[in-house]
Amino acid sequence: MRKFRLLVLILVLAAPGWPAVATAAEERFPAPEFETQYEIPTPAHPHPRQDFFEYLDIAVLLAALGLAAFFAIKKRSRLGLFSLTFFSILYFGFFRHGCICPVGALQNVIFSFSGDYLLPLGVILFFALPLLFALFFGRVFCASVCPLGALQEAVIYKPIRLPQPIKHVLGLIPYLYLGLAVLFASTGSGFVICRFDPFVGFYRLSATPFMLLLGLGLLLTGIFIARPYCRFFCPYGVLLGIFSFFAKKHLSITPKECIHCRLCENACPVDAINPPSPRLYKTSKAQQIKHFGIFLAFVPLILATSGFGFSRLTDVLARQDRMVSLAERIHQEETNVATGNTLDSDAFRQEQTRVEDLYRQAARIRHKFYIGLWVFGLFFGLVISLKIIVLMQRPGRTDYTPDRFHCISCGRCMEYCPVQSDGSVTET
Amino acid sequence: MNTLQLPEEKRQRLLPFYLLVRNLAVVSGCFSSAVFIILVLSFWQFNAADPINDPHLPKLIEQIQAGNNDPAFLDSVRAYDQLIRKAHFTALAFTRFGAYLLLGGISLFLLFLKLAFELHRQLPRPDKFTEPEENQAKTRVLQYVILGFSFMLVLSAFLLPYFFSAPWFMPAQKKQARPVVPLPAEATWRRNWPAFRGYHGLGIAPTQNPPLDWDANSNKNILWKTKIPKPGFNSPLVWEDRVFLSGADQESRTVFCFDAATGNLRWQKSTSAGSAITLPKVSEDTGLAAPTMATDGRFVSAIFATGELLTLSLQGEVQWEKKLPRPDNHYGHASSLITYQGILLVQYDSAQNAKLMAFDLQTGRKLWEKKRQVEISWTSPIIAPTAAGDQLILTATPLVVSYQPGTGKVLWQLEEVIGGEIGPSPAFDQDLLFFINQYSRLACVDVARQQIKWETDHNLSDIPSPVASQGYLIVPTSFGKITCYDGASGAVHWEHRFETGFHASPIICGDKVYALDTSGIMRIFKLERTFIGLANPRIAEACAATPAFVDQRIFIRGDNHLYCIGSRQP
Amino acid sequence: MKKKNTNLTRREFIKDLFHKLLLLLLGSFVVSRFFKSAAAGYVWQIDPKKCVKCGRCATACVLTPSAVKCVHAFEICGYCNLCFGYFQPGALRLTADAENQLCPTGALQRRFVEDPFFEYTINEALCIGCGKCVKGCNLFGNGSLYLQVRHDRCKHCNECSIARVCAGRAFVRTPARKATFKNA
């Protein structure tokens, strides 16, 4: 089996790459026979980055994650985390130019399940390592390794607390974004996360005006609403949140017993500190269970509505696929709905592919979108159902604790806690 | 521990530093803003200096090409060209420099701002902790907000398509009920070669006197010879003026149609999957295109070892196409297709889910499907015209089954009668059915009584199929021996050993038998009680496919070429 | 109080269960993908056979100037005096004067070798990847000029912004190890 896999690997690796100079060359003029000593030069073919750098990136990522976990949990050092943030901006941002980052790697992973695309080792690890660390130490990746987060981390000055309803509604966007990214990656239509990456342009020192403005806008917003991209857009954050929720260890606000001094109450820039929950409830346990049961009965309805609603977007979204829009354009040209040819339709006609094959391919992609949108809808329905169910819970918290899903382990709260690791309390 | 929480007097002491840092932050902030504004302004200028799309230059060059070669004018054009190039690259360098400057400025600004904040930070002074109370209304509001927002979202997703009313196209599949194409008359059927081993797969040629003599070297009696574009071991079909066969490789699985009169390729059509399909593992002797196609005179069908089933009109338009589950078959799927009154019958004896399927040839609708409790087989179905009506006979370890060809109803079956990996198809004559396999047996079944009448285990065949007519049974073998039996009693009339073996099945033409051996020699002998060899003409090519006999002509598929043999009319 | 304790442990148990489940999921993902992984990463590459010289390389790249440049395969060049990649269509004289040059930035440079041959080289610092010369050379000449992604400049974006709009859909993700081109 192993041998067979190797063989497949070799075959796949050998498949692309064109023989020699694959220009559409046609010898209209014969090669000259020089009488002088002229030697035909060889054009330079610059190599891409050395493999060494791929491994270096992985090593640096691993080291940075390890350090972040160390600073957040063992050393409890905000300064350490903050310094690491700067390092990440420099290395993952300005040196490595952001690509491929773990956030975008999510799409490569999805894409590799649906096509002939083989995941490079670096991408596998860039996707999996932050999740692995989240599963053991919480979102230390977000704290100071992610180049997108690091940039926003540097501009948090006057974080305000958003009203709860707004926070919850905006908090739904990452799920939608995640669903959309998975949908586009699995249909092979593109990598939306990368297309709308607001910060990578800063690292490259080159971006389209629109993305530049988006990035600047997010950074300006980030002065008051801390880490807007991480909290209200980042699709990878959803996964990290889930993994972090079931983490073995997690950053804690206080090194010992919480003394309910309330100093940390407003310390969290991303509003991820859960205050103690009420000890007494007016509604009885039986009543709570009854409410819960009633809601559960409605869940299938929520799922079905959401699935059906989103599946209606098939045509709108499928049109974002290049082959589908090309097929539509060609169809319009063939039926004289549109006049004139575009560069793309001209290029298609040069290929001598049959129009029917294009239509069939487009229909296949559209069908993928249809199925994908149903799954998307069901997923979204499930997310809101779970959100409601979580709100129904009675958590039984007695102390101020980090909200493991949303906490990005930045460590600010630790500074506010007057409790020392030996249990003594600093007076202020 | 809490290094950044400053007591009041320390804060006072650090006040000058704070003021300094604050001022520095203001200065760097102003600087960055200025650079930013300049960059934004220069963005327009940058776009104006675009050497690719400069609006004036082409006009100026046009003037020069029209003959304006005034030196002063030429100089001005060159200077202008130089100017826009220079402007472009200067603007580029400027932007780059500005970006670095801005980056530096913002970094400093952020740094100073951070420091200023840290130096001026005050600890919060919270009230005493009080026991939290349940706030039911607040939780409920949250729940409603989430549900409400989600509902609005889903609702807008639902309504959005109404605002994007551009019509979506679907691939041109008009679902109008097509008029049923009538089946050709029985006489037309009988004079053509619609399946493997001809009409009903019985191996009896519709013609009495095909040529006895030909030669590839001198082109004697070779009417035409055409290269076959893709390899395959399936036999040619002939319907009126067309010859069909299929070929396959990694790139595509293709049906070829040749002109029966000239040998020209009329059309070819491949399955839609092309190279985007995972090929099954097949042996070299079987290949991807072993099954012979079948036609009912209206449409022609081909199946491949990939499980692709393609039905075309005789003009080569795709009628319908199906991807059957990939056959689990270690040599490659080889059972040929057969048609019966507009129904396409597919023997699909895969390792898992062996079945017999029937499709409407015109529409591709599956009419019925019968599960078969058999092992993998490489035999092909025949339709036996018994006294009790037509019966579809399939052999596969361990069963011989007779189906009603229209409905798939099992008429009778013999269990545990045959074993091994079966290749040869059965033969039928005068209500007697003969089936055979190497290492198993040759047996004769009385179809009326469904009993084995006689059997033997000598000279059994593994690849070529037996043929029976006029009371004789001819059994070829891949090692070159041919045996002639008395069909009713099983008595051996004669045995003859040829130097080369047979893969193609022998065909009976009137009182003669034509058996094509693997080297391309046609062994022609009399259908008699004694062996009387008539001729041994040859083509210079290895042959594995059974030839087709139509209208005094023979169509032979060699490994690379298709030959049409017939006497040249003056 | 006792009841609360059991409640807590049940929660802990479920949490631990999910922890292990996620670990298993992540582990099996990494292991299964590991055996199918491509050792080196991918780079973007233009298939010159599919390139239709639409000119979008010059404008769509995230970099200015683009990471795509014109490359010259000298070995199939005819070293013509009248180079269709170098001269404006309808150029009156075959001189290097601005009005005769096709290249908008003067990146394609011409040097006399011997009668009647001229060598054409590309100054990559000036080339903006517009493909005008490539179009000319492919239409009337040997097609020795072609557009290609220069890997030292390319940022290897996960989604190439030129690939997204490439009219001929000529951009291909190619394993980095394969992507070292040599001329035949």
PDB file of C-alpha atoms in Angstrom, chain B residues 232-374:
ATOM      1  CA  GLY B 232      -9.409  -2.959 -28.131  1.00  0.00           C
ATOM      2  CA  PHE B 233     -10.249  -6.646 -28.424  1.00  0.00           C
ATOM      3  CA  ASN B 234     -13.906  -6.189 -29.237  1.00  0.00           C
ATOM      4  CA  SER B 235     -15.340  -7.418 -32.519  1.00  0.00           C
ATOM      5  CA  PRO B 236     -16.721  -5.197 -35.262  1.00  0.00           C
ATOM      6  CA  LEU B 237     -20.481  -4.756 -35.771  1.00  0.00           C
ATOM      7  CA  VAL B 238     -21.956  -4.183 -39.175  1.00  0.00           C
ATOM      8  CA  TRP B 239     -25.260  -2.442 -39.814  1.00  0.00           C
ATOM      9  CA  GLU B 240     -26.081  -1.700 -43.449  1.00  0.00           C
ATOM     10  CA  ASP B 241     -23.393   0.740 -44.618  1.00  0.00           C
ATOM     11  CA  ARG B 242     -21.624   1.203 -41.285  1.00  0.00           C
ATOM     12  CA  VAL B 243     -19.056  -0.736 -39.290  1.00  0.00           C
ATOM     13  CA  PHE B 244     -18.782  -0.029 -35.566  1.00  0.00           C
ATOM     14  CA  LEU B 245     -16.110  -0.907 -33.090  1.00  0.00           C
ATOM     15  CA  SER B 246     -14.676   0.618 -29.947  1.00  0.00           C
ATOM     16  CA  GLY B 247     -11.228   1.346 -28.622  1.00  0.00           C
ATOM     17  CA  ALA B 248      -9.887   2.674 -25.357  1.00  0.00           C
ATOM     18  CA  ASP B 249      -6.841   3.957 -23.610  1.00  0.00           C
ATOM     19  CA  GLN B 250      -6.063   6.226 -20.691  1.00  0.00           C
ATOM     20  CA  GLU B 251      -7.102   9.334 -22.580  1.00  0.00           C
ATOM     21  CA  SER B 252     -10.542   8.281 -23.712  1.00  0.00           C
ATOM     22  CA  ARG B 253     -12.952   5.474 -24.420  1.00  0.00           C
ATOM     23  CA  THR B 254     -14.160   5.887 -27.967  1.00  0.00           C
ATOM     24  CA  VAL B 255     -16.652   4.444 -30.440  1.00  0.00           C
ATOM     25  CA  PHE B 256     -15.565   4.443 -34.088  1.00  0.00           C
ATOM     26  CA  CYS B 257     -17.843   4.257 -37.092  1.00  0.00           C
ATOM     27  CA  PHE B 258     -16.363   3.309 -40.469  1.00  0.00           C
ATOM     28  CA  ASP B 259     -17.945   3.380 -43.876  1.00  0.00           C
ATOM     29  CA  ALA B 260     -18.535  -0.245 -44.848  1.00  0.00           C
ATOM     30  CA  ALA B 261     -17.952   0.498 -48.520  1.00  0.00           C
ATOM     31  CA  THR B 262     -14.729   2.512 -48.296  1.00  0.00           C
ATOM     32  CA  GLY B 263     -13.337   1.983 -44.834  1.00  0.00           C
ATOM     33  CA  ASN B 264     -13.195   5.715 -44.162  1.00  0.00           C
ATOM     34  CA  LEU B 265     -13.723   6.783 -40.575  1.00  0.00           C
ATOM     35  CA  ARG B 266     -17.146   8.368 -40.568  1.00  0.00           C
ATOM     36  CA  TRP B 267     -17.184   9.581 -36.999  1.00  0.00           C
ATOM     37  CA  GLN B 268     -15.862   8.845 -33.574  1.00  0.00           C
ATOM     38  CA  LYS B 269     -17.259   9.711 -30.172  1.00  0.00           C
ATOM     39  CA  SER B 270     -15.681   9.399 -26.756  1.00  0.00           C
ATOM     40  CA  THR B 271     -17.264   9.112 -23.359  1.00  0.00           C
ATOM     41  CA  SER B 272     -17.507  12.413 -21.541  1.00  0.00           C
ATOM     42  CA  ALA B 273     -15.246  11.464 -18.637  1.00  0.00           C
ATOM     43  CA  GLY B 274     -12.126  11.603 -20.806  1.00  0.00           C
ATOM     44  CA  SER B 275      -8.940  11.288 -18.820  1.00  0.00           C
ATOM     45  CA  ALA B 276     -10.663  12.437 -15.634  1.00  0.00           C
ATOM     46  CA  ILE B 277     -11.446   8.918 -14.576  1.00  0.00           C
ATOM     47  CA  THR B 278      -9.644   6.414 -12.432  1.00  0.00           C
ATOM     48  CA  LEU B 279      -8.902   3.459 -14.649  1.00  0.00           C
ATOM     49  CA  PRO B 280      -9.468  -0.034 -13.319  1.00  0.00           C
ATOM     50  CA  LYS B 281      -6.580  -2.455 -13.375  1.00  0.00           C
ATOM     51  CA  VAL B 282      -6.931  -4.703 -16.386  1.00  0.00           C
ATOM     52  CA  SER B 283      -4.768  -7.440 -17.837  1.00  0.00           C
ATOM     53  CA  GLU B 284      -3.041  -6.965 -21.163  1.00  0.00           C
ATOM     54  CA  ASP B 285      -5.080  -9.737 -22.794  1.00  0.00           C
ATOM     55  CA  THR B 286      -8.330  -8.044 -21.887  1.00  0.00           C
ATOM     56  CA  GLY B 287      -7.733  -4.324 -22.047  1.00  0.00           C
ATOM     57  CA  LEU B 288     -10.223  -1.558 -21.478  1.00  0.00           C
ATOM     58  CA  ALA B 289     -12.356  -2.277 -24.528  1.00  0.00           C
ATOM     59  CA  ALA B 290     -12.945  -6.036 -24.569  1.00  0.00           C
ATOM     60  CA  PRO B 291     -16.764  -6.073 -24.676  1.00  0.00           C
ATOM     61  CA  THR B 292     -18.233  -5.994 -28.156  1.00  0.00           C
ATOM     62  CA  MET B 293     -20.796  -3.307 -28.839  1.00  0.00           C
ATOM     63  CA  ALA B 294     -24.386  -3.966 -29.810  1.00  0.00           C
ATOM     64  CA  THR B 295     -26.884  -2.225 -32.051  1.00  0.00           C
ATOM     65  CA  ASP B 296     -30.595  -2.517 -32.678  1.00  0.00           C
ATOM     66  CA  GLY B 297     -30.399  -0.701 -35.993  1.00  0.00           C
ATOM     67  CA  ARG B 298     -31.478   2.570 -34.415  1.00  0.00           C
ATOM     68  CA  PHE B 299     -28.813   3.103 -31.790  1.00  0.00           C
ATOM     69  CA  VAL B 300     -25.466   1.634 -31.004  1.00  0.00           C
ATOM     70  CA  SER B 301     -24.145   0.970 -27.490  1.00  0.00           C
ATOM     71  CA  ALA B 302     -20.681   0.384 -26.125  1.00  0.00           C
ATOM     72  CA  ILE B 303     -19.476  -0.562 -22.689  1.00  0.00           C
ATOM     73  CA  PHE B 304     -15.920  -0.321 -21.358  1.00  0.00           C
ATOM     74  CA  ALA B 305     -13.943  -1.866 -18.522  1.00  0.00           C
ATOM     75  CA  THR B 306     -14.369   1.440 -16.685  1.00  0.00           C
ATOM     76  CA  GLY B 307     -18.112   0.857 -16.414  1.00  0.00           C
ATOM     77  CA  GLU B 308     -18.872   3.673 -18.849  1.00  0.00           C
ATOM     78  CA  LEU B 309     -21.895   2.824 -20.982  1.00  0.00           C
ATOM     79  CA  LEU B 310     -22.350   4.995 -24.054  1.00  0.00           C
ATOM     80  CA  THR B 311     -25.261   4.902 -26.482  1.00  0.00           C
ATOM     81  CA  LEU B 312     -25.102   6.820 -29.733  1.00  0.00           C
ATOM     82  CA  SER B 313     -27.306   7.281 -32.714  1.00  0.00           C
ATOM     83  CA  LEU B 314     -25.994   5.729 -35.913  1.00  0.00           C
ATOM     84  CA  GLN B 315     -24.934   9.265 -36.876  1.00  0.00           C
ATOM     85  CA  GLY B 316     -22.755   9.537 -33.797  1.00  0.00           C
ATOM     86  CA  GLU B 317     -24.843  11.814 -31.563  1.00  0.00           C
ATOM     87  CA  VAL B 318     -24.807  10.921 -27.902  1.00  0.00           C
ATOM     88  CA  GLN B 319     -28.157   9.414 -27.093  1.00  0.00           C
ATOM     89  CA  TRP B 320     -27.420   8.748 -23.463  1.00  0.00           C
ATOM     90  CA  GLU B 321     -24.498   7.903 -21.298  1.00  0.00           C
ATOM     91  CA  LYS B 322     -24.190   6.171 -17.948  1.00  0.00           C
ATOM     92  CA  LYS B 323     -21.446   5.475 -15.513  1.00  0.00           C
ATOM     93  CA  LEU B 324     -22.124   2.045 -14.048  1.00  0.00           C
ATOM     94  CA  PRO B 325     -20.408   1.134 -10.779  1.00  0.00           C
ATOM     95  CA  ARG B 326     -16.785   0.336 -11.542  1.00  0.00           C
ATOM     96  CA  PRO B 327     -16.569  -3.392 -12.329  1.00  0.00           C
ATOM     97  CA  ASP B 328     -14.615  -5.312  -9.720  1.00  0.00           C
ATOM     98  CA  ASN B 329     -12.918  -7.616 -12.193  1.00  0.00           C
ATOM     99  CA  HIS B 330      -9.242  -8.573 -12.043  1.00  0.00           C
ATOM    100  CA  TYR B 331      -8.792  -9.055 -15.814  1.00  0.00           C
ATOM    101  CA  GLY B 332     -11.202  -6.349 -16.898  1.00  0.00           C
ATOM    102  CA  HIS B 333     -14.874  -6.406 -17.776  1.00  0.00           C
ATOM    103  CA  ALA B 334     -15.366  -8.392 -21.009  1.00  0.00           C
ATOM    104  CA  SER B 335     -19.010  -9.447 -21.357  1.00  0.00           C
ATOM    105  CA  SER B 336     -20.444  -8.128 -24.602  1.00  0.00           C
ATOM    106  CA  LEU B 337     -23.726  -6.288 -24.989  1.00  0.00           C
ATOM    107  CA  ILE B 338     -26.753  -7.642 -26.775  1.00  0.00           C
ATOM    108  CA  THR B 339     -30.054  -6.069 -27.774  1.00  0.00           C
ATOM    109  CA  TYR B 340     -33.520  -7.508 -27.928  1.00  0.00           C
ATOM    110  CA  GLN B 341     -36.503  -5.577 -29.322  1.00  0.00           C
ATOM    111  CA  GLY B 342     -35.132  -2.174 -28.421  1.00  0.00           C
ATOM    112  CA  ILE B 343     -33.802  -3.308 -25.058  1.00  0.00           C
ATOM    113  CA  LEU B 344     -30.119  -3.238 -24.230  1.00  0.00           C
ATOM    114  CA  LEU B 345     -29.104  -6.187 -22.040  1.00  0.00           C
ATOM    115  CA  VAL B 346     -25.979  -5.798 -19.927  1.00  0.00           C
ATOM    116  CA  GLN B 347     -24.417  -8.843 -18.267  1.00  0.00           C
ATOM    117  CA  TYR B 348     -22.500  -7.340 -15.376  1.00  0.00           C
ATOM    118  CA  ASP B 349     -20.936 -10.190 -13.421  1.00  0.00           C
ATOM    119  CA  SER B 350     -18.696  -8.165 -11.110  1.00  0.00           C
ATOM    120  CA  ALA B 351     -17.166  -9.598  -7.925  1.00  0.00           C
ATOM    121  CA  GLN B 352     -19.699  -7.642  -5.949  1.00  0.00           C
ATOM    122  CA  ASN B 353     -23.282  -7.036  -7.004  1.00  0.00           C
ATOM    123  CA  ALA B 354     -23.299  -9.222 -10.089  1.00  0.00           C
ATOM    124  CA  LYS B 355     -26.402  -8.328 -12.059  1.00  0.00           C
ATOM    125  CA  LEU B 356     -28.184  -8.338 -15.363  1.00  0.00           C
ATOM    126  CA  MET B 357     -29.514  -4.943 -16.408  1.00  0.00           C
ATOM    127  CA  ALA B 358     -31.926  -3.908 -19.130  1.00  0.00           C
ATOM    128  CA  PHE B 359     -32.050  -0.375 -20.532  1.00  0.00           C
ATOM    129  CA  ASP B 360     -34.347   1.213 -23.044  1.00  0.00           C
ATOM    130  CA  LEU B 361     -31.961   1.844 -25.927  1.00  0.00           C
ATOM    131  CA  GLN B 362     -33.619   5.051 -26.965  1.00  0.00           C
ATOM    132  CA  THR B 363     -33.984   6.792 -23.626  1.00  0.00           C
ATOM    133  CA  GLY B 364     -31.477   5.029 -21.412  1.00  0.00           C
ATOM    134  CA  ARG B 365     -34.170   4.372 -18.817  1.00  0.00           C
ATOM    135  CA  LYS B 366     -33.378   1.324 -16.734  1.00  0.00           C
ATOM    136  CA  LEU B 367     -36.220  -1.127 -17.314  1.00  0.00           C
ATOM    137  CA  TRP B 368     -35.260  -3.801 -14.856  1.00  0.00           C
ATOM    138  CA  GLU B 369     -32.338  -5.300 -13.032  1.00  0.00           C
ATOM    139  CA  LYS B 370     -31.795  -8.865 -11.788  1.00  0.00           C
ATOM    140  CA  LYS B 371     -29.344  -9.798  -9.085  1.00  0.00           C
ATOM    141  CA  ARG B 372     -27.146 -12.764  -9.931  1.00  0.00           C
ATOM    142  CA  GLN B 373     -25.573 -15.095  -7.375  1.00  0.00           C
ATOM    143  CA  VAL B 374     -22.498 -15.783  -9.491  1.00  0.00           C
TER     144      VAL B 374
END
